[in-house]
CSV table of C-alpha atoms in Angstrom, one decimal:
chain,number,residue,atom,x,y,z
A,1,UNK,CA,46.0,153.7,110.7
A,2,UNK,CA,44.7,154.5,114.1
A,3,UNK,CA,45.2,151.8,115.4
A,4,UNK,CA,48.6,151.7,114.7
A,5,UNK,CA,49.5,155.3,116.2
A,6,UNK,CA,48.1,154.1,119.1
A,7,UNK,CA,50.3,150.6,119.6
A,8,UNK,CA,53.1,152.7,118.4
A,9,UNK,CA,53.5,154.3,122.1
A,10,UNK,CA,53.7,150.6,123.8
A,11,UNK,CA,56.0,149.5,121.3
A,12,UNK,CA,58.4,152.2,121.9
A,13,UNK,CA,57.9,152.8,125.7
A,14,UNK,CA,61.4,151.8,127.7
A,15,UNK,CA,62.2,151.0,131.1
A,16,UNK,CA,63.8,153.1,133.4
A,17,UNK,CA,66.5,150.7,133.9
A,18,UNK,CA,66.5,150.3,129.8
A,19,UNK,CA,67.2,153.4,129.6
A,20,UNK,CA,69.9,153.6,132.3
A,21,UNK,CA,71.6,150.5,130.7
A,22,UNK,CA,71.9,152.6,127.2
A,23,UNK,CA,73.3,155.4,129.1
A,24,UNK,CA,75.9,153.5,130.9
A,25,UNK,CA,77.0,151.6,127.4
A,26,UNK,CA,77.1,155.1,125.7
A,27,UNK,CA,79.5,156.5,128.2
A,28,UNK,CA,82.0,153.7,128.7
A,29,UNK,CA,85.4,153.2,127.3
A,30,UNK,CA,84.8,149.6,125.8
A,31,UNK,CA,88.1,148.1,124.8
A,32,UNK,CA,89.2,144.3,123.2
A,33,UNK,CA,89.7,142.2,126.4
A,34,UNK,CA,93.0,140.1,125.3
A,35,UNK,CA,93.0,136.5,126.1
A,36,UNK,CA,94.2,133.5,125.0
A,37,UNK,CA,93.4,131.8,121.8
A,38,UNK,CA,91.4,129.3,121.5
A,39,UNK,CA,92.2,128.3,118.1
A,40,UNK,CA,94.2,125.1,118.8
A,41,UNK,CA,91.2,123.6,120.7
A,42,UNK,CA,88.5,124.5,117.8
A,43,UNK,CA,91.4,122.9,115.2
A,44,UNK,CA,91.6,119.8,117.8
A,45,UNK,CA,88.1,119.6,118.7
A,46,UNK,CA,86.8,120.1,114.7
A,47,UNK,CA,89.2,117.3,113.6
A,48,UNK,CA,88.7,115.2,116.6
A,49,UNK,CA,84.5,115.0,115.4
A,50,UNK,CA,85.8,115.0,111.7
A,51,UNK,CA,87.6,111.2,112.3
A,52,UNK,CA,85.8,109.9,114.6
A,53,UNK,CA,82.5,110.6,112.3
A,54,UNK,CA,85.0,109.3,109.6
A,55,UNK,CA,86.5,106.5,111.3
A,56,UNK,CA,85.3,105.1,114.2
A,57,UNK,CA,81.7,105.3,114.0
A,58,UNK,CA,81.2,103.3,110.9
A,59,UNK,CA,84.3,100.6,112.7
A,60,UNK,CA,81.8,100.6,115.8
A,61,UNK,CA,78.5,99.7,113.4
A,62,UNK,CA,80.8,97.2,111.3
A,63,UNK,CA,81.7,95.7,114.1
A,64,UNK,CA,78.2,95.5,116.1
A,65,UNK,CA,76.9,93.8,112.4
A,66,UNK,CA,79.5,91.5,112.7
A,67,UNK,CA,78.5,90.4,115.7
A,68,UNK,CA,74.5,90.6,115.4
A,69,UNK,CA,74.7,88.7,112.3
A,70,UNK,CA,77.1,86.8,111.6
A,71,UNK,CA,78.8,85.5,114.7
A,72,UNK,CA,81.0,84.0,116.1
A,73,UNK,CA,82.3,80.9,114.4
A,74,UNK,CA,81.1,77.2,115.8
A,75,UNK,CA,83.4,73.7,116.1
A,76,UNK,CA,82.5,71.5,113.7
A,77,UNK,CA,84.6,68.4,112.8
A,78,UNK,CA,87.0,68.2,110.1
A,79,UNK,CA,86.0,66.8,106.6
A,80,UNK,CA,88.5,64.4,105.4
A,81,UNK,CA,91.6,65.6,103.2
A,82,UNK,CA,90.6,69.0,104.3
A,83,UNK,CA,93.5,70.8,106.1
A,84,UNK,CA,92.1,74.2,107.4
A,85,UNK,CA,93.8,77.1,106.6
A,86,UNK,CA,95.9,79.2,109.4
A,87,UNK,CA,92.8,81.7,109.5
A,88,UNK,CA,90.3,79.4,110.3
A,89,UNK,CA,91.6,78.7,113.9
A,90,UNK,CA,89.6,81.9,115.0
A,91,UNK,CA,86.4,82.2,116.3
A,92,UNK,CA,85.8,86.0,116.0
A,93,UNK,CA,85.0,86.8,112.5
A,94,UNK,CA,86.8,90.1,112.7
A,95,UNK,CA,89.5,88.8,113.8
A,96,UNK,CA,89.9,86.2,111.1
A,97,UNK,CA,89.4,89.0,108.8
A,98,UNK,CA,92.5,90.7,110.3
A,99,UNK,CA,94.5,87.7,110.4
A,100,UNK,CA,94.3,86.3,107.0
A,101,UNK,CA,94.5,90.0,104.8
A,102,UNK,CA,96.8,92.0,107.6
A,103,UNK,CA,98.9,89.7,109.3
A,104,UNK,CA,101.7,87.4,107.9
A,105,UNK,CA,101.0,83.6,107.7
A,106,UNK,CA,103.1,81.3,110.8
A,107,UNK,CA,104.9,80.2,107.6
A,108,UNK,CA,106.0,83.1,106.0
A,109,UNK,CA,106.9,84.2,109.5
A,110,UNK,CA,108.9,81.1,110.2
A,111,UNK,CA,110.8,81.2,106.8
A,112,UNK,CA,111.4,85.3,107.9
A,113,UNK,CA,112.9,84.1,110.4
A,114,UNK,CA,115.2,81.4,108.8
A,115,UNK,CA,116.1,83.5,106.2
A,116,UNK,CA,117.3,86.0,109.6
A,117,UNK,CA,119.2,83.2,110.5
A,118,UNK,CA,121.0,82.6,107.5
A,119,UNK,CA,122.1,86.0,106.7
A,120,UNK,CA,123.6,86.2,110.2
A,121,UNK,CA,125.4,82.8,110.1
A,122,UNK,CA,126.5,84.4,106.8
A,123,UNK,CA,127.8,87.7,108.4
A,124,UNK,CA,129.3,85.3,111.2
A,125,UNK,CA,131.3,83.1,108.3
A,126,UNK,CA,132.3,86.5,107.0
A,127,UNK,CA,133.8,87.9,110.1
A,128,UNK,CA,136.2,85.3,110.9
A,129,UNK,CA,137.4,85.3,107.1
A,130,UNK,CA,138.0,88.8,108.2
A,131,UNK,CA,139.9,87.6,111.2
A,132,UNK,CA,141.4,85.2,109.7
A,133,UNK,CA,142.8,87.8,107.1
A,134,UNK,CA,143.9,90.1,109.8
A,135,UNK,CA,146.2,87.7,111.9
A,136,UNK,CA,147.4,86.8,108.8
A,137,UNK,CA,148.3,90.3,107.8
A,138,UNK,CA,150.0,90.6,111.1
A,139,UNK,CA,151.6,87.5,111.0
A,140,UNK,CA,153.8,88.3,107.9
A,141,UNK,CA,153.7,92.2,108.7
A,142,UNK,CA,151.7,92.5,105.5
A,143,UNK,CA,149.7,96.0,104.8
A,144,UNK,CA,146.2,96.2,103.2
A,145,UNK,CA,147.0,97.2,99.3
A,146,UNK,CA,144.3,99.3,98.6
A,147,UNK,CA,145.5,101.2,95.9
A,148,UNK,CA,146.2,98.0,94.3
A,149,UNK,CA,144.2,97.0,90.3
A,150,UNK,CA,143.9,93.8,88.8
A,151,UNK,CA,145.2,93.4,85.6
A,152,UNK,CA,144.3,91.6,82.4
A,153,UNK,CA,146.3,88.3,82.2
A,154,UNK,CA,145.8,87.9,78.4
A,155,UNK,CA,147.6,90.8,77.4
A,156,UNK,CA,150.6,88.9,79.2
A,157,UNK,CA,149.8,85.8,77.9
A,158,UNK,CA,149.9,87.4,74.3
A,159,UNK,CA,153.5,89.1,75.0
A,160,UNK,CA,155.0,86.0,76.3
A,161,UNK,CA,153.8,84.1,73.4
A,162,UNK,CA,155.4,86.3,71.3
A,163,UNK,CA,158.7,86.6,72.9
A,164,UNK,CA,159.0,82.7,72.2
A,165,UNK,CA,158.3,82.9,69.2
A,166,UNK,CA,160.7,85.5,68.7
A,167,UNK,CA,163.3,83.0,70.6
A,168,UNK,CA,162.6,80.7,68.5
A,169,UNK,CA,163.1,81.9,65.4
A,170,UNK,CA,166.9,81.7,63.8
A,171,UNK,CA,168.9,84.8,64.1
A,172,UNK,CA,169.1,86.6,61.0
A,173,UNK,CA,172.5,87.8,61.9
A,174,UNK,CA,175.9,86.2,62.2
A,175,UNK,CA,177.3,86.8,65.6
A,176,UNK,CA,180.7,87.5,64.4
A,177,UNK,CA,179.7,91.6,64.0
């Protein structure tokens, strides 16, 4: 127990300056400096690590695997009655990978693009009908009939067939009434 009454007085012994530097905290006004936030940069910087731990890291080692061990592709001739698919053209696998499940075949792009035309020959054939429609309209001074319904023709039908047969028929009456 001594021993530790006598370390007790190096352990506790201060500086002059210490003790000046405790004096001048205890005195001072301290107040909250204001500044800026930096919370958008720790959101930004915290998700910027997140996706690129995420994302591209594992794209980077995929990528350098590709490469290391498998290669790229070599010529070699064609066997006969083969016909090589539109992927196969590539020498990067990577990029073969990318065009055969993420890209759209030169022949589904081709018939996109026929079936573009089409619809806008159609929309072409449609707008002279249109025209066409329109001179006529002001060639007889005719008017758009908007409000106008179709009718039902066999209700018509029926009627007239029954007024013949009405026509037809004998009068019951003498016409000397």
């Amino acid at each position: 127990m001594t021993l530790l009454s006598k370390i007790r007085p190096l352990l506790r012994s201060w500086t002059a300056g210490q003790k000046l530097a405790v004096q001048r905290q205890m005195s001072e006004h301290r107040v909250f400096p204001m500044q800026p936030s930096k919370w958008n940069w720790t959101i930004f910087k915290d998700m910027f690590n997140f996706y690129l731990v995420l994302g591209a890291i594992p794209c980077a080692l995929f990528t350098i695997y590709m490469n290391l061990f498998v290669g790229p592709a070599t010529l070699t001739p064609i066997p006969e009655g083969y016909t090589p698919k539109y992927w196969e053209y590539y020498r990067n696998p990577i990029t073969r990978f990318l065009i055969r499940y993420i890209h759209h075949s030169p022949q589904q792009d081709y018939e996109k693009f026929l079936t573009y035309l089409h619809v806008e020959q159609e929309k072409i054939m449609l707008r002279k009908l249109e025209n066409e429609i329109m001179n006529k309209m002001k060639e007889r001074n005719d008017y758009q009939a908007y409000y106008y319904q179709p009718i039902v023709a066999k209700y018509y039908r029926a009627t007239r067939e029954y007024s013949e047969l009405i026509e037809n028929l004998d009068d019951p009456l003498p016409n000397d009434r």
